Short mmCIF file of C-alpha atoms and ligand atoms in Angstrom, two decimals:
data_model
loop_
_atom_site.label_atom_id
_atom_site.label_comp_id
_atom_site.label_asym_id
_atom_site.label_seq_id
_atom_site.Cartn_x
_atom_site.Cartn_y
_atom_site.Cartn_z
CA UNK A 1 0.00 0.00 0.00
CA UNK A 2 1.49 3.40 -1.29
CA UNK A 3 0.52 6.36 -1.14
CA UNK A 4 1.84 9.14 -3.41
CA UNK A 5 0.67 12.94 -3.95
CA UNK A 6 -3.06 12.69 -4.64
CA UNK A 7 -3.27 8.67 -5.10
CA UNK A 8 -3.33 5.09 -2.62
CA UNK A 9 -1.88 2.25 -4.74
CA UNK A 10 -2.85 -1.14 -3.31
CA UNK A 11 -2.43 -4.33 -4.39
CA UNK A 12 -5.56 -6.23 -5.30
CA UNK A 13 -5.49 -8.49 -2.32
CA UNK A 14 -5.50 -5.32 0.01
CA UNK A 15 -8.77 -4.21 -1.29
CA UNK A 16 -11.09 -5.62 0.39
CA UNK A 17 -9.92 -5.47 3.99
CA UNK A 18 -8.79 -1.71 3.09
CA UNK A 19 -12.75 -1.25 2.04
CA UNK A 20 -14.06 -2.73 5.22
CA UNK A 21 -12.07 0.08 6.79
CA UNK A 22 -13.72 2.84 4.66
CA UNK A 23 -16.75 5.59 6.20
CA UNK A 24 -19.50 5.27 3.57
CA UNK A 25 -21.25 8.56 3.89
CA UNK A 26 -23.36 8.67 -0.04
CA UNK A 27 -25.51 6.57 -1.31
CA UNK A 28 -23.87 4.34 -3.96
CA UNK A 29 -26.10 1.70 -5.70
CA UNK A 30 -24.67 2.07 -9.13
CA UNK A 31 -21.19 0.97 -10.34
CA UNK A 32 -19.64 2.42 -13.72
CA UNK A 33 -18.06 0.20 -15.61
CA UNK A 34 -15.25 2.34 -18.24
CA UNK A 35 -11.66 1.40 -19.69
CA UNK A 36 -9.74 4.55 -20.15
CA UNK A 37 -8.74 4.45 -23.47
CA UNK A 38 -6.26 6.73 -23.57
CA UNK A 39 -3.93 6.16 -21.47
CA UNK A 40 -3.57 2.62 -23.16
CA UNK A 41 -1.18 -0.31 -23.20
CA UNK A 42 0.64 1.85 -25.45
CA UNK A 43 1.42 4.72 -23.13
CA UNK A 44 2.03 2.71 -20.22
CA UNK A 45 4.87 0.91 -22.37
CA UNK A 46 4.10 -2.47 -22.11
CA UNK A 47 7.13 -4.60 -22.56
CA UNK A 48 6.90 -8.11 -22.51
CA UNK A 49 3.52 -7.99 -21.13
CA UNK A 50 4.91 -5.58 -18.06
CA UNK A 51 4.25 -1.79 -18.14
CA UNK A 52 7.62 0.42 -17.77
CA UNK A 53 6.00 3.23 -17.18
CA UNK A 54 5.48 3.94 -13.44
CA UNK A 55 2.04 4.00 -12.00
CA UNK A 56 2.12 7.35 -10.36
CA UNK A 57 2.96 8.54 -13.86
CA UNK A 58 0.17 7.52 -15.36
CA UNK A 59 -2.09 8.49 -12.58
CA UNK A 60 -0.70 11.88 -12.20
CA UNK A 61 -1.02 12.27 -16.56
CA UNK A 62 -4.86 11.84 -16.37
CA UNK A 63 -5.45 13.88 -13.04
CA UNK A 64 -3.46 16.37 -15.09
CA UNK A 65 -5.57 15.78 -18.13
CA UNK A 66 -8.83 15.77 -15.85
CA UNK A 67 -8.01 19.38 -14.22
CA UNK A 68 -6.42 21.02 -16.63
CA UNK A 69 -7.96 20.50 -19.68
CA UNK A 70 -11.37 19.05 -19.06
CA UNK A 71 -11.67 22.09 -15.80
CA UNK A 72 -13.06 19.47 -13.65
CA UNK A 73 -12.00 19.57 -9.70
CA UNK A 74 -10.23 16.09 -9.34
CA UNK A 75 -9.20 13.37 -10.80
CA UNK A 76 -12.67 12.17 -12.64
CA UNK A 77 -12.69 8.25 -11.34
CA UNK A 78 -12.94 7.01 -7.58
CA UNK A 79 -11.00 4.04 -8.41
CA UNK A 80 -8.54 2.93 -11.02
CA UNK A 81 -7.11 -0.85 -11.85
CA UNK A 82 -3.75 -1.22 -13.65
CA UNK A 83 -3.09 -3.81 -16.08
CA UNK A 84 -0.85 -5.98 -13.59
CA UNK A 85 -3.94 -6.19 -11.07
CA UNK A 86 -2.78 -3.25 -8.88
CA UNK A 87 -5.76 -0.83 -7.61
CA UNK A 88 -5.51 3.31 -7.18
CA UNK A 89 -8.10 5.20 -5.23
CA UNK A 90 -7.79 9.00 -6.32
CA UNK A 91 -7.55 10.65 -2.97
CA UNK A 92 -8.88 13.94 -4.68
CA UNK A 93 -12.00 11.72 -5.58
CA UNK A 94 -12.66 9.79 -2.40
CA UNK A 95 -15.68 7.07 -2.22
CA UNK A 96 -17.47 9.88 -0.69
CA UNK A 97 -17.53 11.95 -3.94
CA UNK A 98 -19.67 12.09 -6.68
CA UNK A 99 -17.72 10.99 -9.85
CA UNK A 100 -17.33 12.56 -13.16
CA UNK A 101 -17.58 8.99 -15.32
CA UNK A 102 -20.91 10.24 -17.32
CA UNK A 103 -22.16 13.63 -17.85
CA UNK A 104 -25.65 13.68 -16.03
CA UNK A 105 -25.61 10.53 -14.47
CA UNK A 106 -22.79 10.10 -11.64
CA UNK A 107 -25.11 10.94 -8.45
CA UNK A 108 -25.13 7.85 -6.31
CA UNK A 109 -22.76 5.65 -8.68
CA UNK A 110 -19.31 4.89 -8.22
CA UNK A 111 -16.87 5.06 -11.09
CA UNK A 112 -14.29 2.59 -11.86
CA UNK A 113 -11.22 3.32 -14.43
CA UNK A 114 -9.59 0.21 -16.22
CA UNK A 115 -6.83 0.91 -17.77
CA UNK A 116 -6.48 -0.20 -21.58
CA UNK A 117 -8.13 0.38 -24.58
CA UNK A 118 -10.25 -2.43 -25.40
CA UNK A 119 -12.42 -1.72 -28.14
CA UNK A 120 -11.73 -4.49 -31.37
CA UNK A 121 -8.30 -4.50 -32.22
CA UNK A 122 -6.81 -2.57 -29.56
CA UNK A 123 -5.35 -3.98 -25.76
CA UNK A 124 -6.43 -7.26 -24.72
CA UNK A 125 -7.07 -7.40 -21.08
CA UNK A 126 -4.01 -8.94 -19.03
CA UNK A 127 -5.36 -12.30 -17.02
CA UNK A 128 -4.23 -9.95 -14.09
CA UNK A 129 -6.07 -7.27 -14.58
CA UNK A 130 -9.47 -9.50 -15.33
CA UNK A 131 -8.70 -10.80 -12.08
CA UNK A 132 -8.58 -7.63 -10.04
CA UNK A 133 -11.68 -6.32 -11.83
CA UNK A 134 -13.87 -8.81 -11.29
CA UNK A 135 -12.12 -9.16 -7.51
CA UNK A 136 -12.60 -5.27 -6.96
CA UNK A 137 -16.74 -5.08 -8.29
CA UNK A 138 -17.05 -8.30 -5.97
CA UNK A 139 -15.54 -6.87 -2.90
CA UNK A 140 -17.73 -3.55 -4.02
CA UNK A 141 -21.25 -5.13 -4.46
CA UNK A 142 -20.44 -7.18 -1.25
CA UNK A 143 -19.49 -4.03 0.72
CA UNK A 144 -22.22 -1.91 -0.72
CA UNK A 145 -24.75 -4.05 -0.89
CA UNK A 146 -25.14 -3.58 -4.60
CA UNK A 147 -27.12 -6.51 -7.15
CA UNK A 148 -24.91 -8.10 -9.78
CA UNK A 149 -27.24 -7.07 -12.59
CA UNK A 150 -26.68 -4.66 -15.86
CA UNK A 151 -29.24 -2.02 -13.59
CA UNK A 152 -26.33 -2.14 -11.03
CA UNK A 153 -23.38 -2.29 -12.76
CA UNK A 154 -23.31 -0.67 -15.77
CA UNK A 155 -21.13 0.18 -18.89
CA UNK A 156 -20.63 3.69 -19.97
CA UNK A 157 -21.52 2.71 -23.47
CA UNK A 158 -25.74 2.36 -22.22
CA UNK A 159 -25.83 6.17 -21.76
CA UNK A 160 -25.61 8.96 -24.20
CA UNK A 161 -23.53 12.00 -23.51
CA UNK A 162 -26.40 13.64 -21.90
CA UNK A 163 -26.47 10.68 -19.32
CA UNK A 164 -29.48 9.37 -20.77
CA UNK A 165 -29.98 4.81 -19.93
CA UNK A 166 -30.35 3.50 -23.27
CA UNK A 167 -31.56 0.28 -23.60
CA UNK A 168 -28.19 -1.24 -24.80
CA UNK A 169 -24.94 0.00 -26.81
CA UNK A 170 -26.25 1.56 -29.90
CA UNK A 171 -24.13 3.54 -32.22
CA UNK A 172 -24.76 7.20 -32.80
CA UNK A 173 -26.69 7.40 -29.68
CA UNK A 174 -24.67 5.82 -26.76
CA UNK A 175 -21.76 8.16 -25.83
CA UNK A 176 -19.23 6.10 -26.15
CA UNK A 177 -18.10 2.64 -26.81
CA UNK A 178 -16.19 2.44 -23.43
CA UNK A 179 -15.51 -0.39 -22.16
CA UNK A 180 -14.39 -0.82 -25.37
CA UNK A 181 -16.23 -3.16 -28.25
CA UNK A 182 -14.10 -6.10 -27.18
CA UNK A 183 -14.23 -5.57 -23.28
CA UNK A 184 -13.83 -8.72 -22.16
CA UNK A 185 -13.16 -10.68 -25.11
CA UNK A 186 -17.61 -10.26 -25.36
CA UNK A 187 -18.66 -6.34 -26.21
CA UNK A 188 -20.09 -3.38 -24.72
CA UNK A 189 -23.43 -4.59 -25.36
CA UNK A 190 -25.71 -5.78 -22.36
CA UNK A 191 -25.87 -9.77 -23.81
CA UNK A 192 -22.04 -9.76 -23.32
CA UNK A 193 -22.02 -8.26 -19.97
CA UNK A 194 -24.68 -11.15 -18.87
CA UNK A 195 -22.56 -13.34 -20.70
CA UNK A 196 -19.13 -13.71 -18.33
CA UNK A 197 -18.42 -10.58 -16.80
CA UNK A 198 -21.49 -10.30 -14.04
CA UNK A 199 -21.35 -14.25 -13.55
CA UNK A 200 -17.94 -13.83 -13.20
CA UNK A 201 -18.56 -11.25 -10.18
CA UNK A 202 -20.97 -13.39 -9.11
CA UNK A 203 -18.63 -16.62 -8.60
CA UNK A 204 -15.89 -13.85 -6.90
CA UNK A 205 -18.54 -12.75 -4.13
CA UNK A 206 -19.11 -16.98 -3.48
CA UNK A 207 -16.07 -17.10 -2.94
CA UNK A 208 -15.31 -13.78 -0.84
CA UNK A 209 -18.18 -15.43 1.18
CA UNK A 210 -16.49 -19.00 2.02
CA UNK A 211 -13.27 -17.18 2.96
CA UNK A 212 -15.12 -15.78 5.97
CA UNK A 213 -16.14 -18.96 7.35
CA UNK A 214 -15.36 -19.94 10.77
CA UNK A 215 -14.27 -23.36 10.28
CA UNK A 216 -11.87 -25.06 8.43
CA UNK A 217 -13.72 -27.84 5.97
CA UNK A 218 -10.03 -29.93 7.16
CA UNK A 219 -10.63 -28.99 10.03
CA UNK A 220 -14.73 -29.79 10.47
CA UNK A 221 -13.53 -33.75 8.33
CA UNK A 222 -10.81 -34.66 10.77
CA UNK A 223 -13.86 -34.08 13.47
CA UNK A 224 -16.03 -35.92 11.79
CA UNK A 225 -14.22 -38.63 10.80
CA UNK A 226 -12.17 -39.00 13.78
CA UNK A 227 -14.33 -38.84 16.65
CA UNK A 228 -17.97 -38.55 15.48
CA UNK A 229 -17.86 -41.32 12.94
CA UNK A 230 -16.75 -43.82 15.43
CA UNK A 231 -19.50 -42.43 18.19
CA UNK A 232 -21.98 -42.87 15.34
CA UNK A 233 -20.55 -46.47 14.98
CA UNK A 234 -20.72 -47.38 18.52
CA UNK A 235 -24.12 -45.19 18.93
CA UNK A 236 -26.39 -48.37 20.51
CA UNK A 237 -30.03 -46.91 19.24
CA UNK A 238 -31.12 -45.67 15.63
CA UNK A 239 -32.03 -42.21 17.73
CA UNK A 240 -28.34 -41.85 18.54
CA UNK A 241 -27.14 -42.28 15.22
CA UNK A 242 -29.69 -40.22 13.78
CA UNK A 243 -28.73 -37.03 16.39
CA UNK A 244 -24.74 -37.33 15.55
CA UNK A 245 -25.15 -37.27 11.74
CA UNK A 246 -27.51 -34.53 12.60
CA UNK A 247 -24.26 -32.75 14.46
CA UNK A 248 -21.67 -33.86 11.49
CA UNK A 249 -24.27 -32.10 9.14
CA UNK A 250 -24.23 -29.36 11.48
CA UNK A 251 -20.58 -28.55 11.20
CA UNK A 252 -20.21 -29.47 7.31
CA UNK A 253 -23.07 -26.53 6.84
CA UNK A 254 -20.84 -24.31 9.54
CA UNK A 255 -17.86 -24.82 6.66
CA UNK A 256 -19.27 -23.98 3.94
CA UNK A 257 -20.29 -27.86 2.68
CA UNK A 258 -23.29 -29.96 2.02
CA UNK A 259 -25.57 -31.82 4.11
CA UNK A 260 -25.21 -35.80 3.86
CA UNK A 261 -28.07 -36.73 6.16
CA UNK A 262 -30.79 -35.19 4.36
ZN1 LIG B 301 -16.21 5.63 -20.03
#
C-alpha cells in the first residue's frame, strides 16, 4: 500500500480489507463500468507484457488531463485498476464523492477506471487485470450491498452523452463505446455483460463469502471422521445415530459444505 501525492496504490489483495475500513457517507447503488482508453497499453509501455511506465505517472497524466484541460476539480474516477492487477483510489475523488464517469448521471454511482483500450483490435485485457476487476466489483457489491445485474453495474456505453440509460450500446446514440467493443473478449453490449463478466462477479462474491467462514472444511472432516464417525458407529439406538449425523451435518453446513443426512 502506497501512497503518493493525490493517489493510494494497493495491491488487489489489500482491497477488500482496506474497504471494510472505509466511512461510507453517499448513497452508492450504481457501479460504472469504463476502460480509459487513452492512457492505453501503449502509453504505459508495455514490454513483454509488463508496463515500464510507473504507476504514479500515469495516474498523475490523467489527473493532469482531468483538471487542466477538461476544468473538472479532481481526478474524474474514484477508483482505477492497472493492467498488472494493482488498484488506485484518487484521494482527490474519495468514495465519498460524486464521480465525473458520465455527464448527467454520476449521483449515487461509483466510477471505476480500467486501464487499456479495449475496443476491437486494440489492448487485450491482461489475465491480471481480469482478475482484479472482477475481484474489486465483488468486494464492491459485497461491501455496498449492490445486485450483480446490468441495472447495477453498468457500462458507460448504455448512456448517451447527456447521461441518458439507453436500452443497450447503440451507435450514434450511446456516448461512447467504453468499455471498449471487445471488453472482455464479449462487447459493450448488455448480452455480453450477462454473458461472463457479471457471472464472473458473481462466482468472486461466493467465494469472498467461504473465505469468511469460521471453520476449516479440514478442520470440520478430521472431526467428523475422527471422533464422530466412530461415536456414530458405537451409537447403541437408531435415535443416537440419527442425532450425531444430525451434528456432522451441522458442522459441514458451519464450513461452507453440504448436508449428507438429508
Ligand atoms: Zn467511459
Amino acid at each position: 500500500m502506497i501512497t503518493k501525492g493525490k493517489f493510494l496504490l494497493l495491491d488487489c489483495a489489500e482491497f477488500r480489507s482496506w474497504l471494510s475500513k472505509q466511512k461510507i457517507t453517499r448513497v452508492i447503488n450504481k457501479l460504472q463500468v469504463h476502460h480509459t482508453a487513452s492512457p492505453n497499453y501503449t502509453t504505459r509501455k508495455m514490454l513483454k507484457g509488463i508496463a515500464t511506465q510507473d504507476h504514479f505517472a500515469c495516474l498523475e497524466g490523467m489527473r493532469d488531463y482531468h483538471i487542466n484541460t477538461n476544468g473538472w476539480s479532481a481526478t474524474g474516477q474514484n477508483i482505477t485498476v492497472f493492467e498488472d492487477g494493482k488498484i488506485a483510489i484518487s484521494l482527490d475523488r474519495d468514495l465519498n464523492k460524486v464521480p465525473a464517469g458520465m455527464a448527467g448521471a454520476n449521483t449515487g454511482m461509483l466510477c471505476v477506471e480500467i486501464i487499456g483500450n479495449f475496443d476491437k483490435g486494440v489492448d487485450k485485457i491482461t489475465v491480471a487485470q481480469k482478475q482484479a476487476v472482477i475481484h474489486l466489483y465483488a468486494c464492491l457489491v459485497e461491501r455496498l450491498k449492490i445486485p450483480i445485474d446490468t441495472d447495477h453495474i453498468v457500462y458507460h456505453a448504455w448512456y448517451t452523452s447527456k447521461g441518458v440509460r439507453l436500452n443497450d450500446y447503440t451507435q450514434g446514440k450511446s456516448s461512447k463505446s467504453c468499455p471498449g467493443t471487445n471488453f472482455w473478449g464479449d462487447g459493450n453490449t448488455i448480452a455480453s455483460a450477462k454473458k461472463s463478466f457479471l457471472p464472473m462477479i458473481k462466482d468472486e462474491l461466493e467465494c469472498l463469502g467461504k473465505e469468511e467462514l469460521k471453520m476449516k472444511k479440514e478442520d470440520t472432516n478430521a472431526i467428523i471422521d475422527k471422533y464422530l464417525k466412530p461415536a456414530w458407529g458405537a451409537a447403541k439406538t437408531a435415535a443416537d445415530k440419527q442425532e450425531i449425523g444430525r451434528l456432522a451435518d451441522e458442522l459441514r453446513v458451519a464450513s461452507g459444505q453440504k448436508k449428507q443426512n438429508g
